Amino acid sequence: MIRILLIVALFAAVLVFAGRYFLNTPPAGLARALKRTTGLALIAGALVLAYLRQFAVALPMGMAGFALLRRVAWSGGSGAGSSGVRSGTLEMTLDHDTGEMDGKVLSGRYEGRMLSELALAELLVLAEELQGDAQSLRLLEAYLDRAHPGWREDVEADRARRAGPAPGAGGMSADEAHQILGLEKGAGEAEIREAHRRLMKQVHPDRGGSAALAAQINEAKDRLLRKHR
């Protein structure tokens, strides 16, 4: 009976420790935290089994726990689970645990901004600026593939607008319009107009931007404002 109570108390302590650890761990480090907690749990279980003289099971369980903790230590416990690459215009980071990618713009009109802060229209403008910087453009395209999977279709639509007459109203979906303006679903009229003004200041042809992209931003605004009329 005493042995059973000891086992229950030990595992309860491990669960309490794990719960507190997860609550105080940033989301990006949860995968690493889970591995560490699993390693500790294996070692705790091995100690209990050793106390019960179940050495045949305790030994491999303890070795597995130590191996898992050592693997976590090698990968780094505080941000070392990420890698980075720097080009002429971008400084990109990839979190190994979550797979999340982000980057900082080092020069140009968006200097100092994170890619995750930019709306799709702004990212496409940045892509146009990077046409002479192949390495930076490849990094940006990799980010766009993750953050905006349909961005290539948007680029093709942009080229189609340049080659021929603009499609009739209603050709753009509400989801596409929200994405282009960098807005969440349910954005109000004031938010739509403010996002439109901000983007047009940056992509207007008079300021060296793209006429086709400006038309796309206008269409996105019109598409969303129709819902508020």
mmCIF file of C-alpha atoms in Angstrom:
data_model
loop_
_atom_site.group_PDB
_atom_site.id
_atom_site.type_symbol
_atom_site.label_atom_id
_atom_site.label_comp_id
_atom_site.label_asym_id
_atom_site.label_seq_id
_atom_site.Cartn_x
_atom_site.Cartn_y
_atom_site.Cartn_z
ATOM 1 C CA MET A 1 0.000 0.000 0.000
ATOM 2 C CA ILE A 2 2.823 2.348 0.879
ATOM 3 C CA ARG A 3 4.515 1.634 -2.452
ATOM 4 C CA ILE A 4 1.316 2.435 -4.350
ATOM 5 C CA LEU A 5 0.920 5.723 -2.467
ATOM 6 C CA LEU A 6 4.553 6.561 -3.212
ATOM 7 C CA ILE A 7 4.059 5.936 -6.938
ATOM 8 C CA VAL A 8 0.877 8.041 -7.011
ATOM 9 C CA ALA A 9 2.556 10.886 -5.119
ATOM 10 C CA LEU A 10 5.575 10.843 -7.434
ATOM 11 C CA PHE A 11 3.524 10.974 -10.620
ATOM 12 C CA ALA A 12 1.249 13.644 -9.148
ATOM 13 C CA ALA A 13 4.333 15.771 -8.460
ATOM 14 C CA VAL A 14 5.516 15.261 -12.044
ATOM 15 C CA LEU A 15 2.106 16.293 -13.398
ATOM 16 C CA VAL A 16 2.006 19.436 -11.235
ATOM 17 C CA PHE A 17 5.520 20.373 -12.333
ATOM 18 C CA ALA A 18 4.652 19.757 -15.985
ATOM 19 C CA GLY A 19 1.464 21.830 -15.752
ATOM 20 C CA ARG A 20 3.277 24.811 -14.277
ATOM 21 C CA TYR A 21 6.079 24.475 -16.800
ATOM 22 C CA PHE A 22 3.700 24.479 -19.776
ATOM 23 C CA LEU A 23 1.782 27.480 -18.436
ATOM 24 C CA ASN A 24 5.000 29.490 -18.168
ATOM 25 C CA THR A 25 6.435 28.402 -21.527
ATOM 26 C CA PRO A 26 5.918 30.518 -24.685
ATOM 27 C CA PRO A 27 3.992 28.719 -27.459
ATOM 28 C CA ALA A 28 7.079 28.563 -29.679
ATOM 29 C CA GLY A 29 8.885 26.473 -27.034
ATOM 30 C CA LEU A 30 6.098 24.027 -26.210
ATOM 31 C CA ALA A 31 7.452 21.242 -28.412
ATOM 32 C CA ARG A 32 10.819 21.467 -26.672
ATOM 33 C CA ALA A 33 9.078 21.614 -23.295
ATOM 34 C CA LEU A 34 7.064 18.498 -24.119
ATOM 35 C CA LYS A 35 10.246 16.562 -24.938
ATOM 36 C CA ARG A 36 11.876 17.699 -21.707
ATOM 37 C CA THR A 37 8.833 16.779 -19.627
ATOM 38 C CA THR A 38 8.612 13.370 -21.301
ATOM 39 C CA GLY A 39 12.268 12.736 -20.486
ATOM 40 C CA LEU A 40 11.726 13.648 -16.834
ATOM 41 C CA ALA A 41 8.644 11.436 -16.657
ATOM 42 C CA LEU A 42 10.597 8.471 -18.054
ATOM 43 C CA ILE A 43 13.346 8.957 -15.494
ATOM 44 C CA ALA A 44 10.793 9.256 -12.677
ATOM 45 C CA GLY A 45 9.102 6.067 -13.838
ATOM 46 C CA ALA A 46 12.469 4.325 -13.984
ATOM 47 C CA LEU A 47 13.219 5.325 -10.392
ATOM 48 C CA VAL A 48 9.884 3.959 -9.231
ATOM 49 C CA LEU A 49 10.450 0.673 -11.070
ATOM 50 C CA ALA A 50 13.950 0.417 -9.644
ATOM 51 C CA TYR A 51 12.502 0.900 -6.149
ATOM 52 C CA LEU A 52 10.105 -1.959 -6.933
ATOM 53 C CA ARG A 53 13.104 -4.009 -8.130
ATOM 54 C CA GLN A 54 11.827 -4.128 -11.723
ATOM 55 C CA PHE A 55 15.324 -3.487 -13.060
ATOM 56 C CA ALA A 56 14.730 -5.112 -16.456
ATOM 57 C CA VAL A 57 12.204 -2.379 -17.302
ATOM 58 C CA ALA A 58 13.689 0.441 -15.224
ATOM 59 C CA LEU A 59 17.088 0.434 -16.960
ATOM 60 C CA PRO A 60 15.919 0.955 -20.587
ATOM 61 C CA MET A 61 13.255 3.435 -19.441
ATOM 62 C CA GLY A 62 15.829 5.522 -17.586
ATOM 63 C CA MET A 63 18.253 5.424 -20.512
ATOM 64 C CA ALA A 64 15.492 6.581 -22.871
ATOM 65 C CA GLY A 65 14.683 9.480 -20.536
ATOM 66 C CA PHE A 66 18.314 10.601 -20.288
ATOM 67 C CA ALA A 67 18.745 10.302 -24.067
ATOM 68 C CA LEU A 68 15.702 12.512 -24.663
ATOM 69 C CA LEU A 69 16.909 15.154 -22.198
ATOM 70 C CA ARG A 70 20.359 15.149 -23.790
ATOM 71 C CA ARG A 71 18.813 15.624 -27.246
ATOM 72 C CA VAL A 72 16.842 18.633 -25.962
ATOM 73 C CA ALA A 73 20.006 20.069 -24.401
ATOM 74 C CA TRP A 74 21.911 19.710 -27.680
ATOM 75 C CA SER A 75 19.183 21.492 -29.629
ATOM 76 C CA GLY A 76 19.385 24.407 -27.175
ATOM 77 C CA GLY A 77 16.911 25.341 -24.489
ATOM 78 C CA SER A 78 16.369 29.049 -25.162
ATOM 79 C CA GLY A 79 15.964 29.981 -28.814
ATOM 80 C CA ALA A 80 18.698 27.711 -30.183
ATOM 81 C CA GLY A 81 15.973 25.652 -31.800
ATOM 82 C CA SER A 82 15.896 28.159 -34.631
ATOM 83 C CA SER A 83 18.157 29.041 -37.511
ATOM 84 C CA GLY A 84 18.670 32.166 -39.522
ATOM 85 C CA VAL A 85 19.950 33.353 -42.867
ATOM 86 C CA ARG A 86 20.772 36.873 -43.985
ATOM 87 C CA SER A 87 20.711 38.319 -47.481
ATOM 88 C CA GLY A 88 21.233 41.798 -48.784
ATOM 89 C CA THR A 89 17.709 42.918 -47.866
ATOM 90 C CA LEU A 90 16.239 40.296 -45.514
ATOM 91 C CA GLU A 91 17.183 38.594 -42.266
ATOM 92 C CA MET A 92 15.096 35.409 -42.000
ATOM 93 C CA THR A 93 14.559 33.067 -39.031
ATOM 94 C CA LEU A 94 12.981 29.599 -38.937
ATOM 95 C CA ASP A 95 11.774 28.016 -35.683
ATOM 96 C CA HIS A 96 12.639 24.316 -35.838
ATOM 97 C CA ASP A 97 9.904 23.298 -33.375
ATOM 98 C CA THR A 98 6.935 25.180 -34.811
ATOM 99 C CA GLY A 99 8.052 25.575 -38.427
ATOM 100 C CA GLU A 100 7.170 29.286 -38.252
ATOM 101 C CA MET A 101 9.158 31.609 -40.485
ATOM 102 C CA ASP A 102 9.541 35.363 -40.246
ATOM 103 C CA GLY A 103 11.983 37.959 -41.433
ATOM 104 C CA LYS A 104 13.153 41.523 -40.939
ATOM 105 C CA VAL A 105 13.528 43.948 -43.835
ATOM 106 C CA LEU A 106 16.991 45.502 -43.711
ATOM 107 C CA SER A 107 16.612 48.215 -46.350
ATOM 108 C CA GLY A 108 14.113 49.909 -48.645
ATOM 109 C CA ARG A 109 10.714 51.432 -47.980
ATOM 110 C CA TYR A 110 9.878 48.752 -45.380
ATOM 111 C CA GLU A 111 13.200 48.919 -43.556
ATOM 112 C CA GLY A 112 12.911 47.729 -39.955
ATOM 113 C CA ARG A 113 9.527 46.037 -40.505
ATOM 114 C CA MET A 114 8.866 42.343 -39.916
ATOM 115 C CA LEU A 115 7.346 40.406 -42.813
ATOM 116 C CA SER A 116 4.558 39.233 -40.502
ATOM 117 C CA GLU A 117 3.561 42.884 -40.014
ATOM 118 C CA LEU A 118 3.074 43.527 -43.732
ATOM 119 C CA ALA A 119 -0.154 42.995 -45.634
ATOM 120 C CA LEU A 120 -0.092 40.817 -48.740
ATOM 121 C CA ALA A 121 -0.160 43.890 -51.000
ATOM 122 C CA GLU A 122 2.900 45.283 -49.217
ATOM 123 C CA LEU A 123 4.713 41.953 -49.522
ATOM 124 C CA LEU A 124 4.049 41.928 -53.273
ATOM 125 C CA VAL A 125 5.437 45.448 -53.543
ATOM 126 C CA LEU A 126 8.510 44.261 -51.666
ATOM 127 C CA ALA A 127 8.825 41.364 -54.115
ATOM 128 C CA GLU A 128 8.876 43.854 -56.997
ATOM 129 C CA GLU A 129 11.639 45.809 -55.253
ATOM 130 C CA LEU A 130 13.711 42.628 -54.862
ATOM 131 C CA GLN A 131 13.765 41.736 -58.570
ATOM 132 C CA GLY A 132 17.464 42.629 -58.687
ATOM 133 C CA ASP A 133 18.307 40.688 -55.506
ATOM 134 C CA ALA A 134 17.809 37.001 -56.328
ATOM 135 C CA GLN A 135 18.732 35.640 -52.876
ATOM 136 C CA SER A 136 16.400 37.996 -51.015
ATOM 137 C CA LEU A 137 13.616 37.305 -53.500
ATOM 138 C CA ARG A 138 13.925 33.541 -52.955
ATOM 139 C CA LEU A 139 13.708 34.041 -49.195
ATOM 140 C CA LEU A 140 10.648 36.248 -49.547
ATOM 141 C CA GLU A 141 8.982 33.724 -51.862
ATOM 142 C CA ALA A 142 9.611 30.975 -49.285
ATOM 143 C CA TYR A 143 7.908 33.138 -46.648
ATOM 144 C CA LEU A 144 4.984 33.916 -48.957
ATOM 145 C CA ASP A 145 4.501 30.207 -49.695
ATOM 146 C CA ARG A 146 4.036 29.595 -45.961
ATOM 147 C CA ALA A 147 2.124 32.712 -44.916
ATOM 148 C CA HIS A 148 0.013 33.271 -48.063
ATOM 149 C CA PRO A 149 -0.252 29.972 -49.990
ATOM 150 C CA GLY A 150 -2.319 31.530 -52.784
ATOM 151 C CA TRP A 151 -0.019 34.467 -53.459
ATOM 152 C CA ARG A 152 1.221 33.127 -56.805
ATOM 153 C CA GLU A 153 -2.345 33.123 -58.137
ATOM 154 C CA ASP A 154 -2.614 36.762 -57.051
ATOM 155 C CA VAL A 155 0.550 37.581 -59.002
ATOM 156 C CA GLU A 156 -0.817 35.840 -62.096
ATOM 157 C CA ALA A 157 -4.052 37.809 -61.737
ATOM 158 C CA ASP A 158 -1.982 40.983 -61.452
ATOM 159 C CA ARG A 159 -0.199 40.140 -64.705
ATOM 160 C CA ALA A 160 -3.520 39.385 -66.388
ATOM 161 C CA ARG A 161 -4.770 42.847 -65.434
ATOM 162 C CA ARG A 162 -1.716 44.369 -67.092
ATOM 163 C CA ALA A 163 -2.214 42.332 -70.255
ATOM 164 C CA GLY A 164 -5.924 42.948 -70.711
ATOM 165 C CA PRO A 165 -8.986 44.789 -69.446
ATOM 166 C CA ALA A 166 -9.824 44.576 -65.778
ATOM 167 C CA PRO A 167 -12.401 41.951 -64.832
ATOM 168 C CA GLY A 168 -15.870 43.040 -63.852
ATOM 169 C CA ALA A 169 -16.794 43.817 -60.289
ATOM 170 C CA GLY A 170 -17.396 40.801 -58.124
ATOM 171 C CA GLY A 171 -14.498 38.747 -59.502
ATOM 172 C CA MET A 172 -12.661 38.912 -56.175
ATOM 173 C CA SER A 173 -13.870 36.957 -53.158
ATOM 174 C CA ALA A 174 -14.254 38.534 -49.721
ATOM 175 C CA ASP A 175 -11.478 36.318 -48.345
ATOM 176 C CA GLU A 176 -9.084 37.499 -51.062
ATOM 177 C CA ALA A 177 -10.037 41.118 -50.402
ATOM 178 C CA HIS A 178 -9.363 40.762 -46.670
ATOM 179 C CA GLN A 179 -6.009 39.145 -47.388
ATOM 180 C CA ILE A 180 -4.914 41.836 -49.836
ATOM 181 C CA LEU A 181 -5.778 44.637 -47.415
ATOM 182 C CA GLY A 182 -4.292 42.793 -44.441
ATOM 183 C CA LEU A 183 -7.586 42.810 -42.533
ATOM 184 C CA GLU A 184 -9.364 40.275 -40.363
ATOM 185 C CA LYS A 185 -12.826 39.072 -41.297
ATOM 186 C CA GLY A 186 -15.516 41.347 -39.926
ATOM 187 C CA ALA A 187 -13.458 44.541 -40.324
ATOM 188 C CA GLY A 188 -15.597 47.673 -40.277
ATOM 189 C CA GLU A 189 -15.909 50.346 -42.921
ATOM 190 C CA ALA A 190 -13.458 52.668 -41.156
ATOM 191 C CA GLU A 191 -10.838 49.919 -40.956
ATOM 192 C CA ILE A 192 -11.288 49.085 -44.642
ATOM 193 C CA ARG A 193 -10.872 52.698 -45.722
ATOM 194 C CA GLU A 194 -7.851 53.216 -43.465
ATOM 195 C CA ALA A 195 -6.121 50.068 -44.782
ATOM 196 C CA HIS A 196 -6.872 51.184 -48.353
ATOM 197 C CA ARG A 197 -5.427 54.657 -47.751
ATOM 198 C CA ARG A 198 -2.299 53.252 -46.104
ATOM 199 C CA LEU A 199 -1.603 50.790 -48.897
ATOM 200 C CA MET A 200 -2.341 53.212 -51.723
ATOM 201 C CA LYS A 201 0.209 55.657 -50.314
ATOM 202 C CA GLN A 202 2.827 52.955 -50.760
ATOM 203 C CA VAL A 203 1.845 51.345 -54.074
ATOM 204 C CA HIS A 204 0.387 54.237 -56.063
ATOM 205 C CA PRO A 205 1.971 54.515 -59.547
ATOM 206 C CA ASP A 206 2.849 58.165 -58.916
ATOM 207 C CA ARG A 207 5.198 56.950 -56.175
ATOM 208 C CA GLY A 208 6.847 54.247 -58.242
ATOM 209 C CA GLY A 209 4.345 51.515 -57.417
ATOM 210 C CA SER A 210 2.372 49.162 -59.616
ATOM 211 C CA ALA A 211 -0.724 50.380 -61.421
ATOM 212 C CA ALA A 212 -2.103 46.829 -61.544
ATOM 213 C CA LEU A 213 -1.522 46.285 -57.823
ATOM 214 C CA ALA A 214 -3.152 49.626 -57.022
ATOM 215 C CA ALA A 215 -6.159 48.487 -59.068
ATOM 216 C CA GLN A 216 -6.244 45.264 -57.092
ATOM 217 C CA ILE A 217 -6.246 47.180 -53.809
ATOM 218 C CA ASN A 218 -9.064 49.396 -55.077
ATOM 219 C CA GLU A 219 -11.051 46.316 -56.081
ATOM 220 C CA ALA A 220 -10.510 44.785 -52.630
ATOM 221 C CA LYS A 221 -11.798 47.945 -50.982
ATOM 222 C CA ASP A 222 -14.855 48.094 -53.231
ATOM 223 C CA ARG A 223 -15.575 44.393 -52.668
ATOM 224 C CA LEU A 224 -15.613 44.767 -48.887
ATOM 225 C CA LEU A 225 -17.439 48.104 -48.804
ATOM 226 C CA ARG A 226 -20.339 46.590 -50.768
ATOM 227 C CA LYS A 227 -21.119 44.530 -47.660
ATOM 228 C CA HIS A 228 -21.594 47.726 -45.640
ATOM 229 C CA ARG A 229 -24.011 49.426 -48.015
#
